[in-house]
Coordinates of C-alpha atoms in Angstrom, one line a residue:
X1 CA 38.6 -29.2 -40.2
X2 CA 36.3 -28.7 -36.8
X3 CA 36.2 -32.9 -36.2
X4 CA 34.0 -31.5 -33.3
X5 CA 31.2 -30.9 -35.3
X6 CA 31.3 -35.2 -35.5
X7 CA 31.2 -35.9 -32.0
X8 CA 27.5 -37.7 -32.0
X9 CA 28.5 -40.2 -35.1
X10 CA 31.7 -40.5 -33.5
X11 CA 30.8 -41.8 -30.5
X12 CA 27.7 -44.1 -32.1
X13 CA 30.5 -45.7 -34.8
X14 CA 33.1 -46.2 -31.1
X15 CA 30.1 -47.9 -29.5
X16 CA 29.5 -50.3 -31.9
X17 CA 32.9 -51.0 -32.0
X18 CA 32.8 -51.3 -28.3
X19 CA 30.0 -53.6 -28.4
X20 CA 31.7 -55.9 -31.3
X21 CA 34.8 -56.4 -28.4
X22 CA 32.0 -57.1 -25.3
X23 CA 30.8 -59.6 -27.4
X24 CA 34.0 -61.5 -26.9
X25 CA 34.0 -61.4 -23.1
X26 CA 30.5 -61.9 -22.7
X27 CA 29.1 -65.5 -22.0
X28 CA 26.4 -66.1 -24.9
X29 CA 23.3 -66.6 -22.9
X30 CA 23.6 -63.1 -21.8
X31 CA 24.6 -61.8 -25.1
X32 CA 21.3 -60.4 -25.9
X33 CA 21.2 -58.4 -23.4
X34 CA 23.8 -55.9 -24.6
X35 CA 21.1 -55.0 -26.7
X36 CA 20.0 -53.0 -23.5
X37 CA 23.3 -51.7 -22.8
X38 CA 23.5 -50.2 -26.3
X39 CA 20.5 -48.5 -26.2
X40 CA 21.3 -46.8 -22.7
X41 CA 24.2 -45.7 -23.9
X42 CA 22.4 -44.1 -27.1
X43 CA 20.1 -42.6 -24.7
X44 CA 23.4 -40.6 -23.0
X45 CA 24.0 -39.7 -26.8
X46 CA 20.8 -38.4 -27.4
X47 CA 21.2 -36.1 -23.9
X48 CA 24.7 -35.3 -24.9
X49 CA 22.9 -33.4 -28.1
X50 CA 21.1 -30.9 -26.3
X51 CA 24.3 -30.1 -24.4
X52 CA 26.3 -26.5 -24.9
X53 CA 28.5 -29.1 -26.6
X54 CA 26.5 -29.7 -29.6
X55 CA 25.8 -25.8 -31.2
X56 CA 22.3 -25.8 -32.9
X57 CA 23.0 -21.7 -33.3
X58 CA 24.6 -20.7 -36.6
X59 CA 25.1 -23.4 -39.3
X60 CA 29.1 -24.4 -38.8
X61 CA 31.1 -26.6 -41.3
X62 CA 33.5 -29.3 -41.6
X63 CA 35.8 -31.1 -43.8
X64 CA 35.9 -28.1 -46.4
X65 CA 32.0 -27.9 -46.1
X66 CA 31.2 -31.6 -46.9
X67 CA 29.8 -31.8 -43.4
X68 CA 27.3 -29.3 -41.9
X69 CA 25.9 -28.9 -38.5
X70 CA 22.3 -26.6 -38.4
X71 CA 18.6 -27.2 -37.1
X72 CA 18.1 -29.9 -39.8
X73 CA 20.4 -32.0 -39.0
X74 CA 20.4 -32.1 -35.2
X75 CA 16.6 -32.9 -35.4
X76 CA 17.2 -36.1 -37.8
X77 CA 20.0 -37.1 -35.4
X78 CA 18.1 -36.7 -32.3
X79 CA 15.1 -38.8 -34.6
X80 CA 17.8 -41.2 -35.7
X81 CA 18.7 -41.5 -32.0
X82 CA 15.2 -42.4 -30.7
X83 CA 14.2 -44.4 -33.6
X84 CA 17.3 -46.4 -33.0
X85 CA 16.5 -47.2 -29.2
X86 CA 13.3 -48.2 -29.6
X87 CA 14.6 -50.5 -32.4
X88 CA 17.5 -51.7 -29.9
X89 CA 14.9 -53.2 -27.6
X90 CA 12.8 -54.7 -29.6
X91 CA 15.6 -56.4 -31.1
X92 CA 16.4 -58.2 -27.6
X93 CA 12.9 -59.3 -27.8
X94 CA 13.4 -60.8 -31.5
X95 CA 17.1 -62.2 -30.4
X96 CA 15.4 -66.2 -29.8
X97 CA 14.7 -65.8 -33.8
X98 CA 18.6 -65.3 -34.3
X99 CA 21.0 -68.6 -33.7
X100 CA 23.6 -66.7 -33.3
X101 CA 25.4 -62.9 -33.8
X102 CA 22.4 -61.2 -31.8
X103 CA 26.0 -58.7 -30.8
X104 CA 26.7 -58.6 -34.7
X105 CA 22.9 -57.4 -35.0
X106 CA 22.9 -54.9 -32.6
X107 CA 26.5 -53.1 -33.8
X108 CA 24.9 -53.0 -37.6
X109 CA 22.3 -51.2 -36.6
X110 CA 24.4 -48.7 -34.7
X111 CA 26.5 -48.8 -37.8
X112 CA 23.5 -48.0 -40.1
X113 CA 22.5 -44.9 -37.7
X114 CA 26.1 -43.7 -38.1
X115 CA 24.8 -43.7 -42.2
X116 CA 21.6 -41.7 -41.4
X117 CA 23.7 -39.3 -38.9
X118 CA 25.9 -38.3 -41.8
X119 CA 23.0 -38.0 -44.1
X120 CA 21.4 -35.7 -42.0
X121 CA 24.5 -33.6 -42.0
X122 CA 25.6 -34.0 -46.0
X123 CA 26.5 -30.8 -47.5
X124 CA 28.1 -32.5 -50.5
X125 CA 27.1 -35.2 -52.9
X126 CA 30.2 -36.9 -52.4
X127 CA 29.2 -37.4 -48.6
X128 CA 25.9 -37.8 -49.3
X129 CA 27.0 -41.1 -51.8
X130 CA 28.8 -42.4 -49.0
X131 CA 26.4 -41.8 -46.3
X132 CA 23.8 -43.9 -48.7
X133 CA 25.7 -46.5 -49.4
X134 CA 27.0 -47.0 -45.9
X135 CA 23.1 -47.2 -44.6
X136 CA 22.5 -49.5 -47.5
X137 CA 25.1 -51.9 -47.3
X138 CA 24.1 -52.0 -43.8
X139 CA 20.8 -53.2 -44.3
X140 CA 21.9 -55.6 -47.0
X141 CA 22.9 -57.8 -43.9
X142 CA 20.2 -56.6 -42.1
X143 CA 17.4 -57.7 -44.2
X144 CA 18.9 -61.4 -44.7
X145 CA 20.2 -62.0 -41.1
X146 CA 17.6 -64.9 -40.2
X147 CA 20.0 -67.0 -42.6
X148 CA 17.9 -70.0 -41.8
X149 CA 14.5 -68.4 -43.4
X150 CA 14.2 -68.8 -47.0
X151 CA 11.9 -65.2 -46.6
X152 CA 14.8 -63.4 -44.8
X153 CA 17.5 -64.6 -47.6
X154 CA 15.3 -63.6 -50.2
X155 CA 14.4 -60.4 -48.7
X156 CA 18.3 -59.9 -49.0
X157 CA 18.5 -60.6 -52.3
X158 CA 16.3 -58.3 -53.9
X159 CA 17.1 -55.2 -51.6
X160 CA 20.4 -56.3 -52.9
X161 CA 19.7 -56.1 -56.6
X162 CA 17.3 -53.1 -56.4
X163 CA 19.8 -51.3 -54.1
X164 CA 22.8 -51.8 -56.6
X165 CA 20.3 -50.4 -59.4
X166 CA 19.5 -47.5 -57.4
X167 CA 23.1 -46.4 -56.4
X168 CA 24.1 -47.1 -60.0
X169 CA 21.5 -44.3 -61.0
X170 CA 22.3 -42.3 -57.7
X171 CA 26.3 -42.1 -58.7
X172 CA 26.0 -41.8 -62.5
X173 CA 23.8 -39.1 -61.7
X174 CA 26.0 -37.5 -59.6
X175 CA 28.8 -37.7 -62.2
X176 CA 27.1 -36.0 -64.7
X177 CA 26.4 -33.1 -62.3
X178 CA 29.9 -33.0 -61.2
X179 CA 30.6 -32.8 -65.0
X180 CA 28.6 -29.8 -65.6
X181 CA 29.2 -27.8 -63.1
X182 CA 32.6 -28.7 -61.3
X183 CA 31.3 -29.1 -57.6
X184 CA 30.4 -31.9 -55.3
X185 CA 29.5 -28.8 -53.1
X186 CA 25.6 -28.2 -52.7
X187 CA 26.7 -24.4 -51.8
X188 CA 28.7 -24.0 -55.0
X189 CA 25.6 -25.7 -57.1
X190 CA 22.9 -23.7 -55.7
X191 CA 25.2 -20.4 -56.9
X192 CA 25.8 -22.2 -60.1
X193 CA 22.6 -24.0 -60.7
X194 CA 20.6 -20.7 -61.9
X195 CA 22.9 -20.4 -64.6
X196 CA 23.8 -24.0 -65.6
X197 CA 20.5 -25.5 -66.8
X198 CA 21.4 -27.9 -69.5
X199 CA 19.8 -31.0 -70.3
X200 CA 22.8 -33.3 -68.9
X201 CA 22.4 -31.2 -65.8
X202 CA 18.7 -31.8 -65.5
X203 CA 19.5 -35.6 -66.2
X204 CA 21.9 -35.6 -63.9
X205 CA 19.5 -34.1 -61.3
X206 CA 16.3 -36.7 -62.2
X207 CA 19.0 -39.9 -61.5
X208 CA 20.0 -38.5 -58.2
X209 CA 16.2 -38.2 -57.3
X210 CA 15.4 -41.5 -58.6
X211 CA 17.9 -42.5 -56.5
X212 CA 16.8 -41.5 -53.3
X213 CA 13.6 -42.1 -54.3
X214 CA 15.0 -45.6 -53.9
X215 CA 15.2 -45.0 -50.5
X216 CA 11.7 -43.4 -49.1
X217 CA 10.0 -45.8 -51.6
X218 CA 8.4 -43.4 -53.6
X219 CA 7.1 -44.5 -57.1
X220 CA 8.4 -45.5 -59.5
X221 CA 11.3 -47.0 -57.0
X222 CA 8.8 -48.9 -54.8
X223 CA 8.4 -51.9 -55.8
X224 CA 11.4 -53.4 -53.2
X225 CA 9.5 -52.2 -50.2
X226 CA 6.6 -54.6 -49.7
X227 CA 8.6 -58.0 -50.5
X228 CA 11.9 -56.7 -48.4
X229 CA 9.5 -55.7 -45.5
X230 CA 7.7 -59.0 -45.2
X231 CA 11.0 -61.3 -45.5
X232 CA 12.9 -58.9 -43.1
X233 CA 13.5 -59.7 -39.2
X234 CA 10.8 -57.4 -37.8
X235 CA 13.5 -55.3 -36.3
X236 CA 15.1 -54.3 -39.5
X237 CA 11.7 -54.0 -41.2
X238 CA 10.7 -51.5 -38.7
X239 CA 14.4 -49.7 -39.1
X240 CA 13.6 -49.3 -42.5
X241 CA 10.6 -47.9 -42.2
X242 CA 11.3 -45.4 -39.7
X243 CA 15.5 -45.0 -40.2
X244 CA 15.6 -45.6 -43.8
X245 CA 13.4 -43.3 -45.1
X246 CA 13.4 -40.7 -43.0
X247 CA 17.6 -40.4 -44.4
X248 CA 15.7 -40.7 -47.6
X249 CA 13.8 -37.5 -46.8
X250 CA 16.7 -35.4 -45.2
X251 CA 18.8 -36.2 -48.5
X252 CA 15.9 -35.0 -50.8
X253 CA 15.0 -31.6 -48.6
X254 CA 18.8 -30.9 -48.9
X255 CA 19.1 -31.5 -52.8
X256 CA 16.0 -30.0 -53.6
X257 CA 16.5 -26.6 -51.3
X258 CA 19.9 -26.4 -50.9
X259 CA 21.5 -27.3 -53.9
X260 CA 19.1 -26.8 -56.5
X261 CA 16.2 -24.7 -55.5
X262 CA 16.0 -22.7 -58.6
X263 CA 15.7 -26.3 -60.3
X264 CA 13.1 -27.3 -58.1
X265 CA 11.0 -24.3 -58.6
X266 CA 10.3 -25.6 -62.3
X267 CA 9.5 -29.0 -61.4
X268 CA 6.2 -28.4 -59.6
X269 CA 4.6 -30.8 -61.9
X270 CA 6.6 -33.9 -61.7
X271 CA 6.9 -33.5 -57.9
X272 CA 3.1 -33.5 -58.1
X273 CA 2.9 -36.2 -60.3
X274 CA 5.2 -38.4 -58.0
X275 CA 3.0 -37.8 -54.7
X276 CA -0.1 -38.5 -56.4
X277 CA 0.8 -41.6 -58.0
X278 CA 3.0 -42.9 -54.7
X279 CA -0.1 -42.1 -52.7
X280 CA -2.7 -44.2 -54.9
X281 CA -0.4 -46.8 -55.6
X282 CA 0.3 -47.6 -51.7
X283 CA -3.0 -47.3 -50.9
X284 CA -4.8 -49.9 -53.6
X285 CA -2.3 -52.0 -53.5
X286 CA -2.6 -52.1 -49.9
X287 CA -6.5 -53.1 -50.0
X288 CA -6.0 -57.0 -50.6
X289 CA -2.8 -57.7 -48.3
X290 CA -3.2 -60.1 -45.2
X291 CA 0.2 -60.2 -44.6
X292 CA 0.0 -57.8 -41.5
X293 CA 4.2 -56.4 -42.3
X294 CA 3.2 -56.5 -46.4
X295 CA 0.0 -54.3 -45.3
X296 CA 2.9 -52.0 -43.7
X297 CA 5.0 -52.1 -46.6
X298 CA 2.2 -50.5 -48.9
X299 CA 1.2 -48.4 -46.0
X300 CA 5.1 -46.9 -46.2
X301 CA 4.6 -46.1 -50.0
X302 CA 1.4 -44.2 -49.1
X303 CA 2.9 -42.2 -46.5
X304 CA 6.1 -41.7 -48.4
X305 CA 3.4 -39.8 -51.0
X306 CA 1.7 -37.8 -48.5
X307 CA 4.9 -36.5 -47.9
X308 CA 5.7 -35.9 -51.1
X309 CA 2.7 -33.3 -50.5
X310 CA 5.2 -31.4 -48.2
X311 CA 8.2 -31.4 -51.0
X312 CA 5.9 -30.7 -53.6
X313 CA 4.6 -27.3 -51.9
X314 CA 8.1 -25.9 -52.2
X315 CA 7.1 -23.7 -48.9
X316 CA 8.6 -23.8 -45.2
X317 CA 4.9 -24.5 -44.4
X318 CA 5.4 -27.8 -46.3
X319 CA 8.9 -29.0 -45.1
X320 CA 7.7 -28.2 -41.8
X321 CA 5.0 -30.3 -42.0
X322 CA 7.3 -33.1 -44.0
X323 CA 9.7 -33.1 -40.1
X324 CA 6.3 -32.8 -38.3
X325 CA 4.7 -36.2 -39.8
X326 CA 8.3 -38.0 -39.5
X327 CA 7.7 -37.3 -35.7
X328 CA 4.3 -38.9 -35.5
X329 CA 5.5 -41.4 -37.9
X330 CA 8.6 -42.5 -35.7
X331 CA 5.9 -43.3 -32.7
X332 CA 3.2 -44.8 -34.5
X333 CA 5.2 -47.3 -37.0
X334 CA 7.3 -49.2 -34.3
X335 CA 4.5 -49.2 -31.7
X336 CA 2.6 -51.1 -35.2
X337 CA 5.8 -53.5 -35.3
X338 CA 6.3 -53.8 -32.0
X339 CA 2.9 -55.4 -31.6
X340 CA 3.3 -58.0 -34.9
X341 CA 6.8 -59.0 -33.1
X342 CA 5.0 -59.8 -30.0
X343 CA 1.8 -61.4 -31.6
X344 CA 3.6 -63.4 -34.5
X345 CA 6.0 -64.5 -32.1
X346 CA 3.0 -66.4 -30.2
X347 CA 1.0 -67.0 -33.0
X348 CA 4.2 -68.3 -35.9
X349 CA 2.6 -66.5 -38.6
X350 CA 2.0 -62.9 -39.7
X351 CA -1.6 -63.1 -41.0
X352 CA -4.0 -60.2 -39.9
X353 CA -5.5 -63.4 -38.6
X354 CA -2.9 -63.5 -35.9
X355 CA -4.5 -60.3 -34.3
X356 CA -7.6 -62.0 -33.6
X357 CA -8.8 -61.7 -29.6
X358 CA -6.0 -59.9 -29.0
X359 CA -7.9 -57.8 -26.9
X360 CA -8.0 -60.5 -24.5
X361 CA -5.2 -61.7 -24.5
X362 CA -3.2 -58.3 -23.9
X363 CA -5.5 -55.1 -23.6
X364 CA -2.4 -53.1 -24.1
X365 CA -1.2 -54.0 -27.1
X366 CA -4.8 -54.3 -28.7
X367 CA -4.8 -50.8 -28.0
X368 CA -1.2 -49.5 -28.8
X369 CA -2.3 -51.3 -32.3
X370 CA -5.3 -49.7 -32.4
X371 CA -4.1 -46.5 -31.9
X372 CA -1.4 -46.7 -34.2
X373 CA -3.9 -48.0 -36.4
X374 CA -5.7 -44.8 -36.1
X375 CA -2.8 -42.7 -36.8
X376 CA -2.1 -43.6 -40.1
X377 CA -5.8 -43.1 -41.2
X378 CA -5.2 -39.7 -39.8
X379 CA -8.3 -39.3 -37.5
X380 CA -7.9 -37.1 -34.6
X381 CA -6.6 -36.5 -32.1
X382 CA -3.9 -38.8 -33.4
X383 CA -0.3 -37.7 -34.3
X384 CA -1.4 -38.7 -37.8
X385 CA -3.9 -36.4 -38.1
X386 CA -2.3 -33.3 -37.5
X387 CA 0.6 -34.3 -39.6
X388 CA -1.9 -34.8 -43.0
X389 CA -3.7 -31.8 -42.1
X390 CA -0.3 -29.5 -42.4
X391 CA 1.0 -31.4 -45.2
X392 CA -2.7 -30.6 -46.9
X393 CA -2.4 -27.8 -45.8
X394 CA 1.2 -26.7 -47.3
X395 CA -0.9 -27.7 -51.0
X396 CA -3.9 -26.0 -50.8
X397 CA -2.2 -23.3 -50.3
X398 CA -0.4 -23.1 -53.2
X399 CA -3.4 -24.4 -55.5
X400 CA -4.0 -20.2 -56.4
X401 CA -0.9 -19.6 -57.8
X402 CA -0.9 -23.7 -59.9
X403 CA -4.4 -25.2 -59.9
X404 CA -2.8 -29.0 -59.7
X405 CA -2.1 -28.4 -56.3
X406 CA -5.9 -28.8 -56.2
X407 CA -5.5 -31.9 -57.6
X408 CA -2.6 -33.1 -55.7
X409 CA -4.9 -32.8 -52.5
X410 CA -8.1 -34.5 -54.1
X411 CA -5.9 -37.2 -54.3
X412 CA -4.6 -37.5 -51.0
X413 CA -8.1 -37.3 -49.1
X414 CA -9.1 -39.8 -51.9
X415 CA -6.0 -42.0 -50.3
X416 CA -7.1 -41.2 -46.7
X417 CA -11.0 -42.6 -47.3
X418 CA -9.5 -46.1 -49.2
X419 CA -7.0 -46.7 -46.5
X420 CA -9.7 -46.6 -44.0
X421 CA -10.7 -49.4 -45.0
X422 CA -7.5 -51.7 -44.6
X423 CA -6.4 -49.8 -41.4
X424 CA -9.8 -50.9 -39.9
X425 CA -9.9 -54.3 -41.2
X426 CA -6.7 -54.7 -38.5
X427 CA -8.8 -53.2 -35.9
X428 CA -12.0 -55.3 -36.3
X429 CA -9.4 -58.6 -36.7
X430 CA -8.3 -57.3 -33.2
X431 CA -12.1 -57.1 -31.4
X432 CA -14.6 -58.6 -33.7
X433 CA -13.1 -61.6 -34.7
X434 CA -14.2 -65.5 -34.0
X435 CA -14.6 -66.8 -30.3
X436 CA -10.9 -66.6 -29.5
X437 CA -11.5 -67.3 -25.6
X438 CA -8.7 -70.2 -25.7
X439 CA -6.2 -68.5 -26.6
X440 CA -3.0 -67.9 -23.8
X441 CA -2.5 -64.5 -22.7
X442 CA 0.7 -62.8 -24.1
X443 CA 3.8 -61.9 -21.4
X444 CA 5.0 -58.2 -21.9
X445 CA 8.4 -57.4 -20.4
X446 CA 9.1 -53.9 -19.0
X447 CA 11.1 -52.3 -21.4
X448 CA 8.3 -53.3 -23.8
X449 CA 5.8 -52.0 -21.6
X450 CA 7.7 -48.8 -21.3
X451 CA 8.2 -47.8 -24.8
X452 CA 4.6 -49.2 -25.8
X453 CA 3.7 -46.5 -23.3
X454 CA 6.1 -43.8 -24.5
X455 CA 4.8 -44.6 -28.6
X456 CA 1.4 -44.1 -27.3
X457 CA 2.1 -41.0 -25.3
X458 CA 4.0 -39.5 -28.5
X459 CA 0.7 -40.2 -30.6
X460 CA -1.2 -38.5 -28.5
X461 CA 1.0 -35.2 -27.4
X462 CA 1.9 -34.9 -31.1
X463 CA -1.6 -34.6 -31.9
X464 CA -2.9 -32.8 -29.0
X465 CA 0.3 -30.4 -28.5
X466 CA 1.4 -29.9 -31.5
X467 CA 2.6 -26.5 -30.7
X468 CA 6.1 -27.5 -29.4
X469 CA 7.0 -29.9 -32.0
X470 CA 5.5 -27.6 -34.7
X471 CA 8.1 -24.9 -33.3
X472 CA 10.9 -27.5 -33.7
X473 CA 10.6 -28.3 -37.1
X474 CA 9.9 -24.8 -38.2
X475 CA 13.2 -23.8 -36.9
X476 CA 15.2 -26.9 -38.5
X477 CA 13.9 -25.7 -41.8
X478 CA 15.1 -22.1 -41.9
X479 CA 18.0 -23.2 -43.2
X480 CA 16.6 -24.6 -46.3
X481 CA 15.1 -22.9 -49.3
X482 CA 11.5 -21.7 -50.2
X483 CA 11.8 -21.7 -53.9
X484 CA 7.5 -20.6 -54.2
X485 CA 7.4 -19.4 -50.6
X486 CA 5.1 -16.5 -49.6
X487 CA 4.5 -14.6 -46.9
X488 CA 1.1 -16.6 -45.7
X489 CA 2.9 -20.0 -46.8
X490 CA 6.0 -19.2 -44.6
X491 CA 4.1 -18.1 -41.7
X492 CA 1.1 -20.8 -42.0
X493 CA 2.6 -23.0 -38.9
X494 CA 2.3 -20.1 -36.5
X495 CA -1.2 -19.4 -38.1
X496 CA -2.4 -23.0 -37.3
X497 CA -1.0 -22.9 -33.4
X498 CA -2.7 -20.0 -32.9

């Protein structure tokens, strides 16, 4: 069976455990801050995976190939790892919104990264179910743990109801590939999948993807995203955007190019389709939000669509570039809701409104929301930048051999130019708004301080040294399939570091 092979989500599941039993010895006004402990102790996690005790060599197996250990999965556990910290300590900061279970808080989310960490490792679909609904279930409590907010319990609710509808699609779908073809096994589909292409396979295949498309909120499964992301606590909104969908993204690289890449290969168009629309939706939509975590919400539809660029290209070039914007993502999203905790903590609403002067009243986080700001606009030398740039790159590539690729592209740097226009409206609420010289300055612990520093450091050494990270994700995606993949596509990332 090689349990081994478990040892990170092993030991994240015994510490939240572990911390459910502190939380019985520990007297409550220092309950919050085992939020500190926990993510300490994920940081020794995330060390422990670069040890000789985690191989990333040879792809290895366990539990009769359900569970596999390669590249792409120790590089969304090491992700899941970080995101997962920097969402720990924020949540100490958010604990005075919580009346009480602050320890509860903090051993769901260790719970939910437990989910993602056996996504990221799901060679079956029968693991892969499991793994989704344990990360949703999760965030079913998650989303509606201010139980005193009407917002938060109606954020709940509809996660709730869109989340059965998803996994209802997700499992039927899976039964009717079981049916067709015998397997759970993405191995045993991927040698059977060339011959077995009937239509109740195909079906089978489209409700799995609508499924996960559930869970990176791409269209036409988006429409939970912006109202669960406003009513959310901020710490769980900005676990969902980071956590959530990056599972999302592992699942669909591993369905698409491990278990069905000869499927894949014959549905350029509809992977096109998706991207484009996700893209333009997220981005108009996005245009008349004040609501500064609703603004996020359509931002997270966008992005999940440029993205979609990567999937679509069916290259290495394009996954590549799919790991590499997760990466700048992860930095630049919860410095963004790390800032809205601290302001709309100060100011009691969430209203772009709440940004004003806030240059003066805390040059750092004016600019770590500035910068983030500039990220997702993609202008460089931001992390953001560099990530659209590969992921354009990835389509234009492949616009000789299908001319929609073309297309595809026209409409992402169509989405770039509208969501300049929202991005900087946050940034001019930030230093051009109303005489806002009475306004108390805002108190930054040191943890905050310190990862504020470490999410603008990571925006600017992913888009100024993109050379190691590039490296990193090209290697966690040699395990996966190239359906289209040529020669110049393959080897595009070296061409751009060079």
């Amino acid at each position: 069976m090689n349990y081994s092979l478990t040892i990170l989500e092993t030991s994240v599941i015994a510490l939240g455990l572990a911390l459910l039993l502190l939380d019985l010895w520990t007297p409550a006004g220092q309950k919050r801050q085992l939020g500190y402990g926990a993510a300490a102790a994920l940081g020794l996690i995330f060390a422990f995976s670069f040890t000789s005790f985690v191989d990333p060599g040879a792809p290895a197996t366990a539990f009769n190939g359900m569970f596999v250990q390669d590249g792409l999965s120790l590089f969304f556990k090491r992700f899941f790892l970080i995101a997962t910290i920097i969402v720990l300590i924020l949540s100490v900061e958010f604990a005075d919104h919580f009346p009480a279970g602050i320890s509860e808080y903090y051993a769901l989310l260790l719970f939910a990264l437990s989910g993602m960490m056996f996504a990221a490792s799901a060679n079956d679909f029968s693991l892969l179910f499991v793994s989704v609904e344990l990360i949703t279930v999760t965030f079913y409590v998650l989303t509606s743990f201010q139980r005193t907010r009407l917002a938060s319990l109606e954020a709940g609710v509809k996660y709730l109801i869109l989340g059965a509808l998803s996994s209802a699609f997700l499992v039927f779908g899976i039964a009717l590939v079981w049916g067709t073809t015998g397997s759970f096994n993405f191995a045993e589909i991927a040698n059977s999948s060339s011959r077995e292409t009937g239509a109740v396979f195909k079906l089978g295949l489209l409700l799995v993807l609508v499924g996960l498309g559930f869970k990176i909120a791409a269209f036409p499964m988006q429409l939970w995203a912006p109202d669960v992301y406003q009513g959310s606590p901020t710490p769980t909104t900005a676990f969902l955007a980071v956590g959530s969908k990056a599972a999302g993204f592992v699942l669909l690289l591993r369905v698409l190019f491990s278990a069905v890449p000869d499927v894949t290969a014959h549905w350029t168009e509809l992977l096109i389709l998706i991207s484009a629309v996700t893209i333009l939706y997220g981005n108009l939509c996005a245009i008349p939000q004040r609501n500064l975590k609703r603004l996020l919400g359509y931002s997270s539809i966008a992005n999940a669509g440029y993205m979609l660029l990567g999937v679509a290209s069916l290259t290495h070039a394009g996954q590549s570039a799919v790991l590499y914007y997760l990466a700048g993502y992860l930095f630049t999203v919860l410095a963004a809701f790390m800032v809205i905790c601290l302001v709309t903590r100060q100011a009691g609403n969430e209203d772009i409104s709440a940004l004003a002067g806030l240059n003066q009243r805390s040059p750092l986080l004016a600019a770590t929301m500035t910068l983030a700001m500039v990220s997702l606009a993609g202008i460089p030398p931001m992390a953001g930048f560099f990530g659209k740039f590969l992921l354009l790159k990835a389509a234009v590539e492949q616009g000789a051999s299908n001319s929609a690729y073309y297309w595809l592209a026209g409409a992402a740097i169509i989405g770039v130019v509208i969501s300049l226009y929202y991005y900087f409206g946050v940034v001019r609420a930030i230093y051009w708004s109303q005489d806002t010289t009475d306004l108390p300055a805002i108190q930054i612990s040191a943890p905050i301080k310190a990862v504020l520093v470490a999410c603008i450091g990571g925006m600017f050494y992913l888009g100024l040294y993109p050379g190691p990270a590039l490296d990193s994700t090209t290697q966690a995606v040699a395990t996966l399939k190239a359906p289209n993949a040529t020669a110049s596509a393959v080897n595009g990332a070296s061409v751009v570091r060079k």
